[in-house]
XYZ file of C-alpha atoms in Angstrom:
524
model
C 124.300 116.826 116.453
C 124.993 118.802 113.288
C 123.061 118.467 110.076
C 125.220 117.230 107.187
C 126.057 119.528 104.318
C 125.468 116.706 101.857
C 124.185 113.187 102.211
C 125.024 110.273 99.941
C 122.490 107.471 99.911
C 122.348 104.061 98.300
C 118.731 103.191 97.518
C 118.270 99.447 97.572
C 116.306 98.252 94.560
C 116.899 95.595 91.915
C 119.395 98.073 90.438
C 120.820 100.321 93.167
C 120.684 104.047 92.510
C 123.162 106.374 94.186
C 122.253 109.986 94.896
C 123.940 112.829 96.744
C 122.324 116.033 97.910
C 119.920 117.655 100.298
C 116.905 115.704 101.465
C 114.011 116.092 103.885
C 112.957 112.648 105.044
C 111.225 113.412 108.334
C 109.245 116.101 110.127
C 111.225 119.221 111.105
C 114.305 118.011 109.173
C 115.786 115.600 111.751
C 114.971 113.294 114.647
C 116.003 115.913 117.202
C 113.242 118.081 115.651
C 115.529 121.116 115.436
C 113.355 122.642 112.701
C 116.443 123.860 110.838
C 118.204 123.100 107.578
C 121.804 124.317 107.452
C 122.441 123.602 103.770
C 120.419 126.383 102.134
C 122.691 128.473 99.875
C 120.146 130.038 97.499
C 117.750 131.911 99.780
C 119.298 134.685 101.879
C 118.023 137.688 103.843
C 119.255 139.817 100.944
C 117.170 138.214 98.176
C 114.026 137.167 100.056
C 111.920 140.247 99.435
C 108.794 141.036 97.470
C 110.788 142.167 94.417
C 112.862 139.000 94.042
C 110.879 136.292 95.869
C 107.292 135.083 95.524
C 104.836 132.332 94.711
C 105.911 129.997 91.910
C 102.836 127.778 91.814
C 101.078 124.976 93.649
C 100.925 121.200 93.499
C 97.206 120.420 93.227
C 96.027 117.358 95.151
C 92.732 115.710 96.105
C 92.379 116.692 99.748
C 93.538 118.914 102.586
C 97.241 118.647 103.441
C 98.154 118.536 107.117
C 101.233 116.331 106.751
C 104.519 118.125 106.091
C 105.873 117.508 102.569
C 109.058 115.430 102.242
C 111.829 115.712 99.637
C 114.375 113.414 97.982
C 116.796 114.774 95.352
C 117.985 113.180 92.109
C 115.669 110.184 92.360
C 115.455 107.839 89.393
C 111.791 107.202 88.538
C 111.307 104.117 86.315
C 110.660 105.227 82.742
C 110.661 108.932 83.690
C 114.280 109.759 84.402
C 115.856 111.501 87.366
C 113.918 114.073 89.384
C 114.063 116.052 92.593
C 110.893 114.665 94.185
C 108.450 116.143 96.678
C 106.102 113.714 98.454
C 102.640 114.865 99.557
C 100.008 113.012 101.617
C 96.345 114.082 101.845
C 93.274 113.593 104.002
C 91.696 111.822 101.002
C 94.150 108.964 101.664
C 96.396 109.725 98.703
C 100.165 109.931 98.432
C 101.746 111.824 95.524
C 105.256 112.122 94.130
C 105.850 115.279 92.053
C 108.855 116.811 90.358
C 109.631 119.415 93.030
C 110.571 122.051 90.438
C 107.484 121.654 88.223
C 104.274 122.398 90.151
C 102.133 122.449 87.004
C 103.137 118.947 85.874
C 101.189 115.754 86.520
C 102.469 113.632 89.400
C 105.285 111.208 88.745
C 103.136 108.682 90.589
C 100.096 108.642 92.844
C 98.555 105.983 95.080
C 95.203 106.066 96.849
C 94.148 103.746 99.661
C 90.378 103.970 99.080
C 88.270 101.411 97.241
C 84.832 102.633 96.070
C 83.903 99.130 94.884
C 84.251 97.820 98.436
C 82.859 100.942 100.062
C 86.227 101.915 101.570
C 86.349 105.674 102.234
C 88.291 108.098 104.326
C 86.713 108.603 107.751
C 83.946 111.251 107.577
C 84.235 114.166 109.973
C 80.841 113.328 111.483
C 82.035 109.852 112.487
C 84.884 111.184 114.619
C 82.550 113.835 116.115
C 85.123 116.579 115.663
C 85.217 119.439 113.122
C 88.935 120.168 113.328
C 89.811 118.098 110.240
C 87.123 118.319 107.596
C 85.353 117.021 105.598
C 87.255 113.725 105.981
C 90.127 112.221 107.931
C 92.682 110.127 106.056
C 96.404 110.869 106.373
C 97.187 113.509 108.985
C 100.557 112.605 110.496
C 103.696 113.396 108.521
C 105.165 110.236 106.932
C 108.827 109.291 107.223
C 111.278 108.065 104.583
C 114.012 105.468 105.067
C 116.622 106.695 102.584
C 118.682 103.498 102.890
C 115.894 101.324 101.471
C 113.948 103.938 99.523
C 110.791 103.398 101.581
C 108.104 105.895 102.580
C 106.071 104.909 105.655
C 102.605 106.417 105.980
C 99.753 105.886 108.447
C 96.274 106.030 106.868
C 92.734 105.867 108.282
C 89.788 104.351 106.398
C 86.160 103.360 106.996
C 83.503 101.029 105.598
C 79.874 102.016 106.177
C 77.200 99.320 106.266
C 73.477 99.698 105.733
C 72.921 96.861 108.203
C 75.363 96.302 111.041
C 78.065 98.390 112.635
C 80.399 100.508 110.549
C 84.028 99.444 110.436
C 87.096 101.605 110.962
C 90.707 100.815 110.173
C 94.177 102.217 110.451
C 97.024 100.802 108.346
C 100.767 101.340 108.173
C 101.879 101.426 104.529
C 105.452 101.012 103.278
C 105.740 102.478 99.766
C 108.625 102.401 97.311
C 109.600 106.023 96.805
C 110.231 105.375 93.103
C 106.806 103.923 92.248
C 104.441 104.024 95.238
C 104.233 100.208 95.253
C 103.585 98.504 98.588
C 106.630 96.853 100.169
C 107.326 94.299 102.919
C 103.922 92.653 102.558
C 102.120 95.864 103.504
C 99.862 97.398 104.429
C 99.882 96.376 108.091
C 96.639 96.623 110.077
C 97.145 98.553 113.328
C 95.908 96.691 116.392
C 96.970 96.384 120.014
C 95.738 95.758 123.524
C 97.142 96.239 126.992
C 96.225 94.940 130.434
C 94.284 97.597 132.309
C 91.035 98.805 133.787
C 90.984 102.209 132.105
C 88.336 103.806 129.903
C 86.925 101.397 127.341
C 88.418 98.321 129.006
C 86.719 94.936 128.640
C 87.611 92.048 130.935
C 90.790 93.719 132.082
C 92.045 94.609 128.603
C 92.171 97.986 126.845
C 92.078 97.579 123.080
C 93.244 100.108 120.514
C 90.183 101.861 119.079
C 90.748 102.752 115.384
C 87.847 105.232 115.399
C 88.650 107.133 118.594
C 92.443 107.075 118.342
C 93.627 109.939 116.119
C 97.272 110.064 114.969
C 98.420 113.683 114.707
C 102.111 113.523 115.623
C 104.516 112.672 112.820
C 106.061 109.262 112.321
C 109.567 108.633 113.655
C 112.178 106.257 112.224
C 114.816 105.208 114.740
C 116.958 102.073 115.054
C 115.125 100.331 112.182
C 111.786 100.876 113.894
C 108.867 103.046 112.780
C 107.359 104.727 115.861
C 103.671 105.739 115.743
C 101.666 107.692 118.332
C 98.011 108.575 118.942
C 95.735 111.008 120.745
C 92.055 111.620 119.958
C 89.624 113.804 118.025
C 88.282 116.655 120.187
C 88.762 114.614 123.374
C 85.917 112.260 122.381
C 86.288 109.346 124.790
C 87.234 106.665 125.354
C 90.803 107.164 124.224
C 94.353 106.761 125.493
C 97.821 107.782 124.465
C 99.331 104.909 122.481
C 102.917 104.425 121.299
C 103.699 101.575 118.908
C 106.867 100.476 117.156
C 106.957 98.461 113.914
C 109.926 96.774 112.296
C 110.950 98.925 109.323
C 111.992 95.877 107.285
C 109.010 93.578 107.867
C 106.221 95.793 109.317
C 105.946 93.341 112.208
C 104.778 95.029 115.380
C 107.621 95.176 117.882
C 105.692 96.580 120.816
C 102.755 98.721 121.913
C 102.495 100.949 124.981
C 99.332 102.460 126.454
C 100.419 105.411 128.609
C 97.204 105.419 130.724
C 96.097 101.749 130.872
C 94.262 102.122 134.187
C 92.861 105.586 133.554
C 92.033 107.833 130.637
C 93.337 110.260 128.050
C 97.093 110.935 127.995
C 96.919 111.673 124.259
C 100.073 112.377 122.248
C 99.106 115.508 120.299
C 102.227 117.503 119.354
C 100.111 119.733 117.032
C 101.278 117.803 113.971
C 104.973 118.032 114.914
C 106.779 114.902 116.063
C 108.298 112.958 118.938
C 112.068 113.321 119.153
C 114.944 110.870 119.350
C 118.561 111.319 120.439
C 121.732 109.783 119.028
C 121.393 106.785 121.374
C 117.909 105.988 120.071
C 115.999 107.199 123.123
C 112.550 108.493 122.146
C 110.991 111.531 123.844
C 107.209 111.766 123.853
C 105.029 114.349 125.661
C 101.525 113.328 126.734
C 98.453 115.459 127.231
C 95.804 115.546 129.926
C 94.715 112.454 131.782
C 95.423 110.337 134.795
C 98.828 110.258 136.478
C 99.630 107.809 139.261
C 103.172 106.573 138.600
C 104.501 108.356 141.701
C 102.198 106.187 143.818
C 103.023 102.919 142.086
C 100.615 103.103 139.148
C 101.109 102.930 135.383
C 99.462 106.138 134.121
C 101.561 108.957 132.645
C 99.147 111.795 131.876
C 100.729 115.262 131.360
C 104.271 113.898 131.257
C 107.357 113.814 129.054
C 108.553 110.240 128.628
C 112.038 109.056 127.724
C 111.437 105.693 126.086
C 113.768 102.936 124.924
C 112.917 99.850 122.901
C 114.197 96.861 124.850
C 113.303 93.548 123.253
C 109.542 93.532 122.831
C 108.829 96.351 125.281
C 108.992 100.145 125.341
C 110.635 100.955 128.665
C 110.304 104.297 130.444
C 113.903 105.179 131.260
C 113.060 108.560 132.745
C 110.229 111.079 132.809
C 109.090 114.514 133.917
C 105.640 115.348 135.295
C 104.821 118.847 136.637
C 103.998 119.075 140.343
C 100.624 120.622 139.431
C 99.651 117.958 136.888
C 96.214 117.487 138.478
C 95.437 121.172 137.918
C 96.806 121.059 134.358
C 94.614 118.091 133.512
C 91.477 119.579 135.096
C 92.029 122.900 133.289
C 92.771 121.245 129.915
C 96.252 122.781 129.877
C 98.001 119.868 128.160
C 101.713 119.567 128.699
C 101.808 117.670 125.384
C 100.013 120.188 123.159
C 103.333 120.771 121.367
C 106.229 118.639 120.227
C 109.638 118.653 121.926
C 112.904 119.969 120.542
C 116.160 118.289 121.534
C 118.934 120.871 121.477
C 122.387 120.065 120.091
C 125.005 119.500 122.784
C 125.361 122.591 124.952
C 128.411 123.878 126.856
C 128.466 123.525 130.612
C 127.244 120.806 132.975
C 123.806 120.340 131.343
C 124.745 119.298 127.837
C 121.543 117.565 126.754
C 118.496 119.813 126.936
C 114.890 119.354 125.830
C 112.421 122.229 125.400
C 108.694 121.600 125.796
C 106.152 124.399 125.174
C 102.695 123.710 126.658
C 99.048 124.636 126.265
C 99.205 126.108 129.761
C 101.603 128.799 128.537
C 104.933 127.501 129.855
C 108.198 126.410 128.289
C 109.838 123.647 130.312
C 113.620 123.309 129.956
C 114.517 119.724 130.827
C 117.864 118.012 131.333
C 117.513 114.841 129.249
C 120.038 113.083 131.502
C 118.035 113.866 134.649
C 114.489 114.790 133.664
C 113.135 115.468 137.127
C 110.337 112.892 137.511
C 107.477 114.052 139.801
C 107.652 115.979 143.068
C 104.462 117.073 144.768
C 105.614 120.531 145.898
C 107.876 121.833 143.117
C 109.468 120.863 139.813
C 113.123 119.852 139.880
C 114.015 120.937 136.357
C 116.378 123.387 134.675
C 113.859 126.181 134.014
C 110.198 127.054 133.533
C 109.542 130.143 131.424
C 106.087 131.680 130.967
C 104.655 132.661 127.581
C 101.794 134.987 126.674
C 99.512 132.124 125.575
C 99.207 128.444 124.861
C 101.613 126.560 122.612
C 100.617 124.459 119.610
C 103.598 123.349 117.564
C 107.336 123.191 118.195
C 110.316 125.483 118.507
C 113.174 125.725 115.999
C 116.894 126.084 116.772
C 119.746 127.944 115.086
C 123.128 129.141 116.317
C 122.352 129.361 120.018
C 118.811 130.684 119.569
C 115.344 129.158 119.498
C 112.296 130.670 117.803
C 108.591 130.210 118.512
C 105.180 131.877 118.335
C 102.544 130.775 120.832
C 98.870 131.571 120.274
C 97.856 135.237 120.026
C 101.451 136.376 120.400
C 104.414 137.584 118.394
C 107.226 135.478 117.010
C 109.903 135.414 119.686
C 113.640 134.761 119.719
C 115.161 133.199 122.849
C 118.919 133.029 123.392
C 120.321 129.990 125.167
C 122.643 131.253 127.907
C 124.248 128.872 130.412
C 121.599 126.260 129.669
C 118.619 128.588 130.157
C 116.364 130.568 127.809
C 116.679 134.356 127.799
C 114.238 136.496 125.772
C 116.297 138.146 123.029
C 113.965 139.689 120.440
C 110.318 139.998 119.420
C 108.741 140.443 116.002
C 106.075 142.984 115.128
C 103.884 140.179 113.746
C 101.253 138.681 116.006
C 100.068 135.151 115.224
C 96.520 134.226 116.237
C 95.652 130.743 117.485
C 97.396 128.335 117.012
C 100.517 130.510 116.703
C 103.199 129.138 114.405
C 105.793 126.375 114.187
C 108.740 128.166 112.585
C 111.542 126.638 110.567
C 114.986 128.025 109.880
C 117.007 127.906 106.682
C 120.675 128.858 106.778
C 124.033 128.261 105.150
C 125.696 126.966 108.280
C 125.988 129.909 110.658
C 125.172 132.599 108.100
C 122.272 133.842 105.954
C 119.658 132.461 108.357
C 115.959 133.062 107.738
C 113.105 132.218 110.100
C 109.973 131.115 108.226
C 106.506 130.973 109.784
C 102.940 130.507 108.554
C 99.783 132.162 109.865
C 96.845 129.756 109.473
C 93.177 129.608 110.405
C 92.068 129.743 114.023
C 90.430 126.666 115.483
C 86.948 128.217 115.470
C 87.332 130.869 112.800
C 86.475 131.030 109.104
C 88.711 129.679 106.387
C 91.337 132.187 105.331
C 94.458 132.191 103.160
C 97.635 130.932 104.765
C 100.253 133.676 105.061
C 103.956 132.917 104.686
C 106.333 135.186 106.635
C 110.124 135.400 106.474
C 112.422 137.111 109.000
C 116.141 137.721 109.178
C 117.113 135.366 112.014
C 119.540 137.938 113.446
C 116.826 140.610 113.578
C 113.241 139.357 113.643
C 111.657 142.699 114.502
C 110.109 143.136 111.038
C 109.382 140.513 108.358
C 111.572 140.757 105.287
C 108.784 139.128 103.254
C 105.092 138.290 103.527
C 102.919 136.551 100.942
C 100.352 139.325 101.484
C 102.734 142.147 100.507
C 101.880 141.427 96.867
C 98.701 139.447 97.401
C 97.625 139.532 93.751
C 100.733 137.517 92.862
C 101.597 135.616 96.043
C 98.417 134.922 98.009
C 98.204 131.323 99.216
C 95.175 129.042 99.262
C 93.098 128.688 102.438
C 95.291 127.228 105.140
C 95.122 124.157 107.296
C 96.185 124.386 110.936
C 99.722 123.723 112.196
C 101.421 124.132 108.788
C 105.213 123.812 108.855
C 107.221 125.457 106.050
C 109.857 123.243 104.420
C 112.862 124.880 102.780
C 115.060 122.964 100.356
C 117.038 123.831 97.216
C 115.913 127.460 97.163
C 112.214 126.659 97.482
C 109.682 126.911 100.315
C 106.839 124.363 100.450
C 103.822 124.123 102.778
C 100.454 122.386 102.831
C 97.067 124.064 102.381
C 93.579 122.919 101.414
C 93.867 120.888 98.238
C 97.462 121.811 97.452
C 101.048 122.335 98.506
C 102.227 125.865 97.786
C 105.727 126.535 96.460
C 107.635 129.837 96.755
C 111.084 130.823 95.523
C 113.151 133.343 93.621
C 111.270 134.850 90.702
C 112.631 134.487 87.187
């Protein structure tokens, strides 16, 4: 699959608006999660340097930003004219639309899902018993935009605290008009589900979705007119399970819900704030974390597995899967296979055309044939390749021109060449990224002028510190061509959140931090 040079979209409103141009409507640019935009003509390895490139400003918002920003060009905003629009979601349960070129302006629109009069708040950190997202948990997973209908889908968490009686917790799927922020399709839709099973938290043979314990970190996915949502937990506080749900993009009706460990526990879908992937046929690829696995002996639990799912009627069917032979050890050692998101490579030459790469918390990269994933074998893995890394993986790889790029925890950014369907180490940067490493993205003008972008953020147990944006020439990553700390007085970023993914579009670089989205570009 190649990314288009330009996209023309008809937004369906009372008066249709036609727009052509670059857009970023989903996490990591596309459903294959390649992490690359091939339409960038402004930023090049020649002009991204501390003399010509730097911080242009920041879009100030009301909470921490974990969700990747999204972008729609030349959008007609009622009463405000046409704008290139950046969309930002926060942990304070707000969604903003800003003019992407004017970081000091007020938002074009803003919506907030809280209601102080009814006591509706974001979920306090203390309630989820986990300090990783603080001080509140609202919108974490990256939304997705349906460009055909002009709809932004966002998953938000809220709470109501009671002086007498149990507190209440909710998760809702919102469908917002990208021109105004107004709710569409009768939304929001309350998230609920149950599955037959005897696993953790089950009551009378049913496992119900727990809106407090289930934490959505992986981005939303739009495929075949369905919005796909996934869940893990907060700090492994039980009981929880890995859930996958699909909602009709036109009505918000729930199509189906799948619990990946109905008779056991865990199996969370983490992905470190990246997203599940989908191929051109609509198959969805989802990696799970620790937990019970018993499918090979006739059970239903898919802990530490990569699932190839297809929506068939009202059910998500497992068409194929891969589970490492040592899954029991991985689960016991907390070495989640699903700590990172997958990348689906464009069609490759040779007999194995459809490859998936899965970095893991246990320090491996699994290379999987999507047409024959390998299932489970008790003595060895029947896959294309397993390559060891220096540390655990938290994020996703990016692809450009026969190479993939990644930085695992406490290691350097690395370039791997794809040769005959296998990964071969090609180059290493001088920059070492502490935990959690970095999810890079690539900007390029087709097969030329490619830049690898990566962000150093705070460690999981360390103090707050400024995010640091790095840029590398993709053909030679040994030294960064730019760092936001080279001229820190001008370019220093705000304190970072974890797992930040840089987004490059129209000559600008955007990424989330605490209370803002930073924007960098060519200096005037």
